[in-house]
Coordinates of C-alpha atoms in Angstrom, one line a residue:
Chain F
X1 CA 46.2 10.4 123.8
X2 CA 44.6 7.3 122.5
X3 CA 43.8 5.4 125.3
X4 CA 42.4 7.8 127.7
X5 CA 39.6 6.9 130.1
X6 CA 36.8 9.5 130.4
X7 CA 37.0 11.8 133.7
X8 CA 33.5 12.7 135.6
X9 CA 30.2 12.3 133.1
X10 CA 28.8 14.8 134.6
X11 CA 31.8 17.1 136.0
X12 CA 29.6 19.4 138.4
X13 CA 26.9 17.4 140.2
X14 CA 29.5 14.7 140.8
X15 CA 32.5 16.7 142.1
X16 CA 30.0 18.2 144.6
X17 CA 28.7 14.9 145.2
X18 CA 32.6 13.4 146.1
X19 CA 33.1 17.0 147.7
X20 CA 30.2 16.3 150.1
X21 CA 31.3 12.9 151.3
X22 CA 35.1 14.6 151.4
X23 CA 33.7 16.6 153.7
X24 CA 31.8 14.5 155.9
X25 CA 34.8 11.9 156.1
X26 CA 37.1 15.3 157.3
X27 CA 34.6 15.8 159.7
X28 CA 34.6 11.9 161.2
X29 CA 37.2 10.6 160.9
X30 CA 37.7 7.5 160.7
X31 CA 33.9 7.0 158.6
X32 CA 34.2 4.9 155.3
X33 CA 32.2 6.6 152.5
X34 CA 30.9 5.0 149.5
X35 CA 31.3 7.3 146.4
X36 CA 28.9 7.1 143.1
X37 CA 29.4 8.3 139.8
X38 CA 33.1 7.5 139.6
X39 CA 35.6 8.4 136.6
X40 CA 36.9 5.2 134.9
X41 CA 40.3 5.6 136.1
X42 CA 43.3 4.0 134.3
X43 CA 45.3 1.6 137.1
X44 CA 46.8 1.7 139.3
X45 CA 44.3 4.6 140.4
X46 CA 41.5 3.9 142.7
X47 CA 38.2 5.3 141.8
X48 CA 37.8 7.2 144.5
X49 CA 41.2 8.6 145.0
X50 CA 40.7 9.4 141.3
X51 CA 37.2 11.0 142.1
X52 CA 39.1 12.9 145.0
X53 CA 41.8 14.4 142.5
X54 CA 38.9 15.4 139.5
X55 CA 37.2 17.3 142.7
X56 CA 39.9 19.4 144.4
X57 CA 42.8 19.4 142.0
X58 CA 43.6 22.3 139.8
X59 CA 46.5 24.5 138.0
X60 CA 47.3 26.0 141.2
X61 CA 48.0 22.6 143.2
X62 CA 51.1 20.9 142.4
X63 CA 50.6 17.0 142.4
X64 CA 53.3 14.4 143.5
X65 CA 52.4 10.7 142.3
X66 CA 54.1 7.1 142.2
X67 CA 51.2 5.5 139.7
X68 CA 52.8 5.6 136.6
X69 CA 52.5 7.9 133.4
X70 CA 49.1 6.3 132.1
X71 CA 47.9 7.4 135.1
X72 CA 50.1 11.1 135.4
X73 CA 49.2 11.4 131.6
X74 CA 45.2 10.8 132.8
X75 CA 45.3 13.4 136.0
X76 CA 47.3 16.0 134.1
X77 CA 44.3 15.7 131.3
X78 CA 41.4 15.8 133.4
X79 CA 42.7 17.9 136.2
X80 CA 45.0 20.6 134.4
X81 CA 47.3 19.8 137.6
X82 CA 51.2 20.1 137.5
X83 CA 53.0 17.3 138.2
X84 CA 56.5 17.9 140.7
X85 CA 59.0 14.8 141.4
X86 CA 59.4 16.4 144.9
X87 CA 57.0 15.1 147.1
X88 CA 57.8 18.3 149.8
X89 CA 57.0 20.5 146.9
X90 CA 53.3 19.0 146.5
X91 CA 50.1 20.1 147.8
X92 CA 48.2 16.6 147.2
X93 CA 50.5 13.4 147.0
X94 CA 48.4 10.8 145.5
X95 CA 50.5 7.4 146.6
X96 CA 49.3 4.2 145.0
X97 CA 52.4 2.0 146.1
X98 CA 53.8 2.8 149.5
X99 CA 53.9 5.9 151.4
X100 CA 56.1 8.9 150.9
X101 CA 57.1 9.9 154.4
X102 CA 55.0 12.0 156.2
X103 CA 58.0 14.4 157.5
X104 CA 59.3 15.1 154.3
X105 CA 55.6 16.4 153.1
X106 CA 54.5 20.2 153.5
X107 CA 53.5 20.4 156.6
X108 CA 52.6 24.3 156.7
X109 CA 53.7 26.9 159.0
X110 CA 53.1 28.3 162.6
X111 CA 51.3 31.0 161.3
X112 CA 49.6 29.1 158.4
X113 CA 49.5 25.8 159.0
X114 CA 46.5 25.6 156.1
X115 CA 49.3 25.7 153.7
X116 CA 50.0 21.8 154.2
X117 CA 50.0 19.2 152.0
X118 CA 47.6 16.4 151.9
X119 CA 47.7 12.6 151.2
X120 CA 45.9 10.3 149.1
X121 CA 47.0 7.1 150.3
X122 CA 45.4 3.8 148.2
X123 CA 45.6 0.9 150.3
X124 CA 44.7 -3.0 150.0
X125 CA 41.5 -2.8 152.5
X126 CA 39.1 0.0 154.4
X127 CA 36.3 -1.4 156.7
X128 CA 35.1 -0.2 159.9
X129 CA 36.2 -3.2 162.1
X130 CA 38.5 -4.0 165.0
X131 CA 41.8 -2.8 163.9
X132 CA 42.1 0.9 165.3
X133 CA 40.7 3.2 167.9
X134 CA 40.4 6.8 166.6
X135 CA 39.7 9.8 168.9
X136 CA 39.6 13.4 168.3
X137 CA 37.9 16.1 167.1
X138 CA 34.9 15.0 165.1
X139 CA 34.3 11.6 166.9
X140 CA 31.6 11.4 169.5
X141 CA 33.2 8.7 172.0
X142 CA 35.8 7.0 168.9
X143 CA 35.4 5.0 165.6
X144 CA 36.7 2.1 164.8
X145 CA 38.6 1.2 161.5
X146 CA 40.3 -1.3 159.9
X147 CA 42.8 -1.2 157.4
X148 CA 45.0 -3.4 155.4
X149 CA 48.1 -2.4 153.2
X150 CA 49.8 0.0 155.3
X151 CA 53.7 0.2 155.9
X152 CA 55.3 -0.6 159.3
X153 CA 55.7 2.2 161.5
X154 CA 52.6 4.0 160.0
X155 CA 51.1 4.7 163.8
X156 CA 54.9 6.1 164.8
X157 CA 54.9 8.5 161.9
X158 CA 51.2 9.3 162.5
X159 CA 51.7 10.0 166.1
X160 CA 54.6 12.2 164.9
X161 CA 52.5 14.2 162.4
X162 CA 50.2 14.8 165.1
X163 CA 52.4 16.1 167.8
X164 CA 53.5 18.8 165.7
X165 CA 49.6 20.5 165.6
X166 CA 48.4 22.7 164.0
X167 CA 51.1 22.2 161.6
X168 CA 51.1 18.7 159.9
X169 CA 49.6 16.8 156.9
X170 CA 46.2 15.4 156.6
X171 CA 45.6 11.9 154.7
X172 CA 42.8 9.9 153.2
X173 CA 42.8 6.9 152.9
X174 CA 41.2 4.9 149.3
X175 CA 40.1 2.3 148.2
X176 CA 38.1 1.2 144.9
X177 CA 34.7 3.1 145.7
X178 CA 35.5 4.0 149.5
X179 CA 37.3 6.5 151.1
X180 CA 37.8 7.4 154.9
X181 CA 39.9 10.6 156.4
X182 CA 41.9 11.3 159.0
X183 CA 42.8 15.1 159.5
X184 CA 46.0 16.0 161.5
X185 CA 43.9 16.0 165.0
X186 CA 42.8 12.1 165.3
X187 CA 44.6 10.3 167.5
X188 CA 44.9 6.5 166.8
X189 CA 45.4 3.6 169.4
X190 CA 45.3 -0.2 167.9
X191 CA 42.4 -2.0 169.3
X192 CA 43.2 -4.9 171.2
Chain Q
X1 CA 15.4 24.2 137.4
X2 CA 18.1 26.6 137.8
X3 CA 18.5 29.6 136.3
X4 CA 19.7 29.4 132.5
X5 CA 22.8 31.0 132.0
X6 CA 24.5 30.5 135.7
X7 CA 26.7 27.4 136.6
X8 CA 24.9 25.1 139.3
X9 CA 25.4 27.2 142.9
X10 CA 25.9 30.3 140.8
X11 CA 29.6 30.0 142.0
X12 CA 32.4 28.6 138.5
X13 CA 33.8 25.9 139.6
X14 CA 37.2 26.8 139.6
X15 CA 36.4 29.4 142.5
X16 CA 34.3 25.9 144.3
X17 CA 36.9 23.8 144.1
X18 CA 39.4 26.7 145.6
X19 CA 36.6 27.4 148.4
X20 CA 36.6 23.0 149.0
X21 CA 40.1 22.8 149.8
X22 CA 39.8 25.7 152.5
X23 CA 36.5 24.2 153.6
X24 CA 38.6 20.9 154.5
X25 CA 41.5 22.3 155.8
X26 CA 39.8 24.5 158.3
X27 CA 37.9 21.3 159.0
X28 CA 41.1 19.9 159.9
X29 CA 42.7 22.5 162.2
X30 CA 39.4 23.3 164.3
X31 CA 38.9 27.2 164.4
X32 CA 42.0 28.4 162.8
X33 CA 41.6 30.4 159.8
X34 CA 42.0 29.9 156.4
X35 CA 42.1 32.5 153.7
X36 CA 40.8 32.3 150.4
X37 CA 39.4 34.1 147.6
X38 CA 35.7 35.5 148.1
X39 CA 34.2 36.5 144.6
X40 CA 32.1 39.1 143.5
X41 CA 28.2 38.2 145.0
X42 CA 25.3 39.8 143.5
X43 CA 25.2 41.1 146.7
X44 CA 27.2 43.7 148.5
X45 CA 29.3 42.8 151.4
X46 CA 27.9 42.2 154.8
X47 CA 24.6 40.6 153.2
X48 CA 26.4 37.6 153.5
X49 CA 28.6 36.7 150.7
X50 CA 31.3 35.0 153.0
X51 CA 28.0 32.3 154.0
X52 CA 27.0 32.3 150.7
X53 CA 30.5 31.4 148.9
X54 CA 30.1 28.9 151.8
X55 CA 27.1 27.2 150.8
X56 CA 27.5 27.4 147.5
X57 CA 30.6 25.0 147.1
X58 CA 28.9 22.8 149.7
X59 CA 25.1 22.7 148.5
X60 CA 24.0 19.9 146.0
X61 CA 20.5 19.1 144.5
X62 CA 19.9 16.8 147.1
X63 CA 20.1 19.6 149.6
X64 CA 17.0 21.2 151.7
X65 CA 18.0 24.8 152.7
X66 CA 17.0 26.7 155.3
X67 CA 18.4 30.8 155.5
X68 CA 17.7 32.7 159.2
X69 CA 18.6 36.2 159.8
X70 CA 18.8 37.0 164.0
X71 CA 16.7 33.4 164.0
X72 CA 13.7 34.9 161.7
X73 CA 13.2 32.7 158.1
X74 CA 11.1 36.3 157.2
X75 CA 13.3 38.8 157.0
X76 CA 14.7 40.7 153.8
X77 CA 18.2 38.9 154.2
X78 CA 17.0 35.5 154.7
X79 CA 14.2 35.9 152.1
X80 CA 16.4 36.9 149.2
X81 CA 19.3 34.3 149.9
X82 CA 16.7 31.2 150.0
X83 CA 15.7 32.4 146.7
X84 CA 19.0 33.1 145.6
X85 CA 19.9 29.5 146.1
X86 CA 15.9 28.2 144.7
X87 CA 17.0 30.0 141.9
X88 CA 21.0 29.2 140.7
X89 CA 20.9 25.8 142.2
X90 CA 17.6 24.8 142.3
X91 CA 17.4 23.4 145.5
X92 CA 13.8 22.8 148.0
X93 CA 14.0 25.6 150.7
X94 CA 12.6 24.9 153.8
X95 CA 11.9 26.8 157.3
X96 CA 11.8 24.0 159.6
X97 CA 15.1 23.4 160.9
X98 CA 14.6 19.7 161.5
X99 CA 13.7 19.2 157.9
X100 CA 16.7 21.2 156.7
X101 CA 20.3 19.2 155.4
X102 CA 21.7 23.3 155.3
X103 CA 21.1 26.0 157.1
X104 CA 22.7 29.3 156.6
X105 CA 22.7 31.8 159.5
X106 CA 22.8 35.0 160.3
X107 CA 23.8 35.5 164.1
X108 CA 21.8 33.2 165.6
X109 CA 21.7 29.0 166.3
X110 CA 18.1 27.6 166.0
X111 CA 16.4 26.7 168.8
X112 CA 16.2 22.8 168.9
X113 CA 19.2 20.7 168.5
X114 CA 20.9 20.1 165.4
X115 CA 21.7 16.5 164.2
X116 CA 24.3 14.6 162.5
X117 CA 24.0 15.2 159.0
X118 CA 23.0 18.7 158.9
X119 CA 25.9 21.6 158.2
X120 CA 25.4 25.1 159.9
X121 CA 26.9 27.8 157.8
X122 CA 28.0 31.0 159.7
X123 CA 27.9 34.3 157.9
X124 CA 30.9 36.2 159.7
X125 CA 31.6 39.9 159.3
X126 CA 34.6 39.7 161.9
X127 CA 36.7 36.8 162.0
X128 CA 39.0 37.5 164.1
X129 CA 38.0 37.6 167.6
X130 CA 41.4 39.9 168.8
X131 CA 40.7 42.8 165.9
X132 CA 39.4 44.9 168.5
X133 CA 42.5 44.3 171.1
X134 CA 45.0 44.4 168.0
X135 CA 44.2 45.6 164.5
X136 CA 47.7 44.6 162.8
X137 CA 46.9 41.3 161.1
X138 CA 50.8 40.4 161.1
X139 CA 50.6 40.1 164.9
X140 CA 47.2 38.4 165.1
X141 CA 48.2 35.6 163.0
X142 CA 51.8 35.1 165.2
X143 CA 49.5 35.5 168.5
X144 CA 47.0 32.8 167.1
X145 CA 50.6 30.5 166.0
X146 CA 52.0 31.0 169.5
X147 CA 48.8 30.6 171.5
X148 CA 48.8 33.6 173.5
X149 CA 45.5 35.2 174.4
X150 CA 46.8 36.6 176.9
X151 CA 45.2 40.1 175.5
X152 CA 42.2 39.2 175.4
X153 CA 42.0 37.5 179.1
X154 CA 43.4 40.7 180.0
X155 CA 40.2 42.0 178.2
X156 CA 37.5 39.6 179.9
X157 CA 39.7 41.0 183.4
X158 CA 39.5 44.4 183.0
X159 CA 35.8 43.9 182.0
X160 CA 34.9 42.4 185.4
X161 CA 37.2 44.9 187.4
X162 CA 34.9 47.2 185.4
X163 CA 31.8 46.2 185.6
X164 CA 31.6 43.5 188.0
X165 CA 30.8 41.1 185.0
X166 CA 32.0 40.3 181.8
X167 CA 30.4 43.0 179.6
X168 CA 30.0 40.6 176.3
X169 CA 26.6 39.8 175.4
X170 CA 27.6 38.7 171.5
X171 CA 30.3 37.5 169.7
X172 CA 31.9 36.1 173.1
X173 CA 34.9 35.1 172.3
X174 CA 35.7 30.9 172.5
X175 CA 38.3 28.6 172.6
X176 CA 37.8 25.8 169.7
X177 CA 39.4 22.4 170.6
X178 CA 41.4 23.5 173.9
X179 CA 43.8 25.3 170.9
X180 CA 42.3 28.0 168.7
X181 CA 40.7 31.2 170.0
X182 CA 37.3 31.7 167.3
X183 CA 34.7 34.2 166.6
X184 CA 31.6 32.6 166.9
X185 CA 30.0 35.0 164.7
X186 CA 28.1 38.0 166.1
X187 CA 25.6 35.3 168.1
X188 CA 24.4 35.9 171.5
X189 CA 26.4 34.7 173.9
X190 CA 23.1 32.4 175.2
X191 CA 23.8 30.5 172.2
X192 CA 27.5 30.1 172.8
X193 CA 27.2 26.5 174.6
X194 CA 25.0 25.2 171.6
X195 CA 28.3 25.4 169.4
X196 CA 30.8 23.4 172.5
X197 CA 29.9 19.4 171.2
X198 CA 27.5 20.3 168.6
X199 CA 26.5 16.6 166.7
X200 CA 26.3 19.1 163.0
X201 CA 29.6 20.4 160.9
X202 CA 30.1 24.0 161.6
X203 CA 31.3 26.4 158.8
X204 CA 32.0 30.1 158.8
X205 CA 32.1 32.2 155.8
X206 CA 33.5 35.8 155.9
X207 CA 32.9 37.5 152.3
X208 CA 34.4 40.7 153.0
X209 CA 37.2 39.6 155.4
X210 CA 38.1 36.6 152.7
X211 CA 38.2 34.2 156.0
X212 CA 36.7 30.8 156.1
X213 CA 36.9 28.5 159.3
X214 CA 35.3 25.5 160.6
X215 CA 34.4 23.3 164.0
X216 CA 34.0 19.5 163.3
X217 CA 31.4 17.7 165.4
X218 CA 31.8 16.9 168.7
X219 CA 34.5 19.5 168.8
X220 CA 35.1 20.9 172.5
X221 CA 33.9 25.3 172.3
X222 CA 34.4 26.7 175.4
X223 CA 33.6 30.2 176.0
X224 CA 36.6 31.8 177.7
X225 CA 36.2 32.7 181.7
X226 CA 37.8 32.5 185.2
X227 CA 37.2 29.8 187.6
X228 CA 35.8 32.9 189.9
X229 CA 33.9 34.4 187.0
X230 CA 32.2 31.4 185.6
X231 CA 30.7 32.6 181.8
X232 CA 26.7 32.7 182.0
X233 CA 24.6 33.2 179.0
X234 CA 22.2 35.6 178.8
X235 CA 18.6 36.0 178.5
X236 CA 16.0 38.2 178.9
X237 CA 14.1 37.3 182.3
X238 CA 10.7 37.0 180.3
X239 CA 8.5 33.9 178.8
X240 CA 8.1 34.3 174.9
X241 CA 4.5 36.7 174.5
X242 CA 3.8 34.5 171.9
X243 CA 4.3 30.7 172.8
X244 CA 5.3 31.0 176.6
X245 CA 8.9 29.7 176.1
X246 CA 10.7 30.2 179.1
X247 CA 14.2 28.6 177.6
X248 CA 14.3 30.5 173.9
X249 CA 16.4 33.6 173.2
X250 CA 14.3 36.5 173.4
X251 CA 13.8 39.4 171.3
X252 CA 12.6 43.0 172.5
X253 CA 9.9 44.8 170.6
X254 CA 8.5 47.6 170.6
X255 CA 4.6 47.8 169.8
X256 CA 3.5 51.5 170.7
X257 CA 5.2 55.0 171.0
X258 CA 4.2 54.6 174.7
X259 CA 7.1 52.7 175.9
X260 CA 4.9 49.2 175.1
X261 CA 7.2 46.3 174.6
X262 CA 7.1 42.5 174.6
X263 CA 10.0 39.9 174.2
X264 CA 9.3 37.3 171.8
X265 CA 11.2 34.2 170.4
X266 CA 13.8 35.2 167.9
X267 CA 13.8 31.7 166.5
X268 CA 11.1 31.7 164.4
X269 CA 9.7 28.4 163.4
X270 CA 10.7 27.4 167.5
X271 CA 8.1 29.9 168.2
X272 CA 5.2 28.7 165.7
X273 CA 6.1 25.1 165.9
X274 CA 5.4 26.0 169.6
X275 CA 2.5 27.8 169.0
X276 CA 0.8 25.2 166.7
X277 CA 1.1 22.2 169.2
X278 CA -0.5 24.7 171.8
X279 CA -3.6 25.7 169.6
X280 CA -3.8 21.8 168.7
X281 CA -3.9 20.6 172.2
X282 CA -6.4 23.1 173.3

């Protein structure tokens, strides 16, 4: 217990304050947000992806993680979140290195396709830039993103994820103070 | 300053952070809905507790909020949940809608558009727009899985053979993202196309019905119809007695125990925003 890092210094204006720009970034896609008032989190955690975990996790959401017991030690503390070793048994997957794959996550049912799993994915770099074309629900004409870090054959598996709507997983993507989302129903076309 | 003895938002934070995670997955399947745990409100259902477990897991101390009740900022409802919120979360309450970040509804959209930025919270008795067609929840949910409104087209049909005319004038049904058949909430149909492309997040809280569901911006609403029967909204053929609006939803009221009546704007500060430029220019 000795080296643990401090969660939220001020646990209720700040989870409403990460919940907000959660919210907003759900609801365009594709939009980088900027969080303040972020937990010192141990590494290999991003601040915001931390910040995300302090403001939605709880006892009754099962977390899957790859960043390392300092860091499993830290989320179980601050978050009172069980940890599973399956990701399909997890309702948020916080990935720090590499990406579980999006088939074998909780994707939800017909009936209740709520009951899906969703993604914390920490990646090298999150601008908005040249790199993507999004489209969808919550995207005027589209928004354009750029990020660095993620695995080959991300846009196949996305497009896959997508195809199977309204049942799929939503991600968001993190990294150090920024965050962006992208729910099940943006589409994504590289810019070129 | 809130209220000593109440968390911020009078909600625990347990019960906010279960509310957050159904606010952001209905945001992510547009109009399907997600069902979570409404608490006890110091309120009794259908006051609005669905709207008010709503905006109290979304509202911070940044927040301006504005509460309307059929469009008025004056009645009982809308009076007592602005200083609900004034009081357990401390928040500046407004009645301009332009100057508002929140603004909780009951059955109506304001008048002027909404912008980015701003979230519209729905209080819902109903959420499910086929309770009326089929009351078994089991089948609902498989008919909302599968797609097939069939029902209630058969509805709309039977309606025009009927009547000539689709006899809905609220809570007309609508199809959320080409995909998900929604509620709008009991709101006049006339306010229907104000929801299809709508620049501000939409959220809808049902208290009683434990139902919370969403449409993102620039979401596609279309209210359901046939190519023959094209949907029209509805409006009383009057200008406002009070400002002159021809475009405004109307209300009917009646002034004397004579048959006296006058239509005047539901939406409130629409009407004496509209009414103070008029006295200025004159």
């Amino acid at each position: 217990m000795s080296g643990l890092t401090p969660g939220f210094a001020d646990p209720v204006p700040a989870a409403q304050a990460c919940f907000r720009a959660l919210l907003e970034a759900m609801a365009r896609p594709g939009r980088v947000h900027r969080l303040a008032g972020l937990p010192e989190a141990p590494a290999p955690l991003a601040p915001a992806a931390a910040a995300m975990l302090l403001t939605l996790a709880d006892a009754e959401t099962p977390l899957w993680t790859d960043a390392g017991p300092v860091a499993e030690e830290w989320l179980r503390f601050h978050a009172g979140c069980p940890l599973v070793a399956e990701p399909g048994a997890a309702s948020f997957l916080l990935a720090a290195c590499g990406m579980p794959e999006l088939a074998a996550l909780e994707a939800g049912t017909e009936e209740e396709p709520h009951r899906s799993a969703t993604l914390v994915l920490q990646v090298a770099g999150l601008e908005r830039g040249a790199g993507w074309r999004l489209t969808g629900p919550g995207i005027e004409t589209e928004h354009l993103l750029e990020v660095e870090g993620l695995p080959r054959g991300f846009l196949a598996a996305w497009a896959a994820n997508g195809a199977r709507f309204p049942r799929g997983v939503d991600l968001v993507l993190c990294t150090g103070d920024r965050l962006a989302a992208l729910p099940r129903t943006t589409r994504i076309e590289e810019a070129g | 300053m809130t209220a000593l003895g109440y968390n911020f938002g009078y909600l625990d934070e347990n019960t906010k952070r279960m509310i957050r995670r159904a606010l952001l997955k209905a945001v992510a399947i547009p109009g399907h809905q997600v069902p979570f745990g409404a608490r006890e409100m110091p309120l009794p259902y259908g006051w609005g507790t669905g709207g008010i477990a709503v905006t109290a897991s979304v509202i911070g101390a940044d927040d301006r909020l504005k509460v309307i009740d059929q469009g008025a900022d004056d009645t009982t409802n809308a009076v007592s949940i602005r200083r609900f919120f004034a009081k357990v979360a401390g928040v500046e309450t407004t009645e301009r809608t332009g100057e508002a970040t929140i603004i909780q509804t009951r059955h109506r959209i304001p008048e002027i558009a909404l912008r980015e930025g701003q979230v519209l919270v729905y209080q819902v008795p109903m959420p499910e727009p086929l309770f009326r067609l089929e009351p078994r929840v089991s089948e609902t949910k498989r008919m909302h899985a599968l797609a097939d409104y069939g029902l209630m087209h058969v509805k709309l049909y039977e309606d025009i053979a009927r009547h000539g005319h689709v006899a809905i004038s609220y809570n007309y049904p609508v199809l959320v993202g080409g995909r998900y058949l929604m509620s709008p909430s009991p709101i006049p149909a006339f306010d229907n196309p104000k929801m299809d492309r709508m620049p501000a997040l939409q959220l809808f809280g049902a208290g009683r019905e434990k139902r919370i569901y969403a449409v993102p911006p620039y979401t596609s609403v279309r209210s359901l119809d046939f190519e023959d029967h094209p949907f029209r909204p509805v409006r009383a053929d009057a200008p406002c007695a009070l400002c002159g609006s021809r475009e405004s939803y109307l209300d009917e009221v009646v002034v004397d125990d004579r048959g006296g009546r006058m239509f005047v704007c539901s939406d409130t500060d629409y009407c004496s925003t509209r009414q103070a430029t008029r006295e200025a220019a004159e």
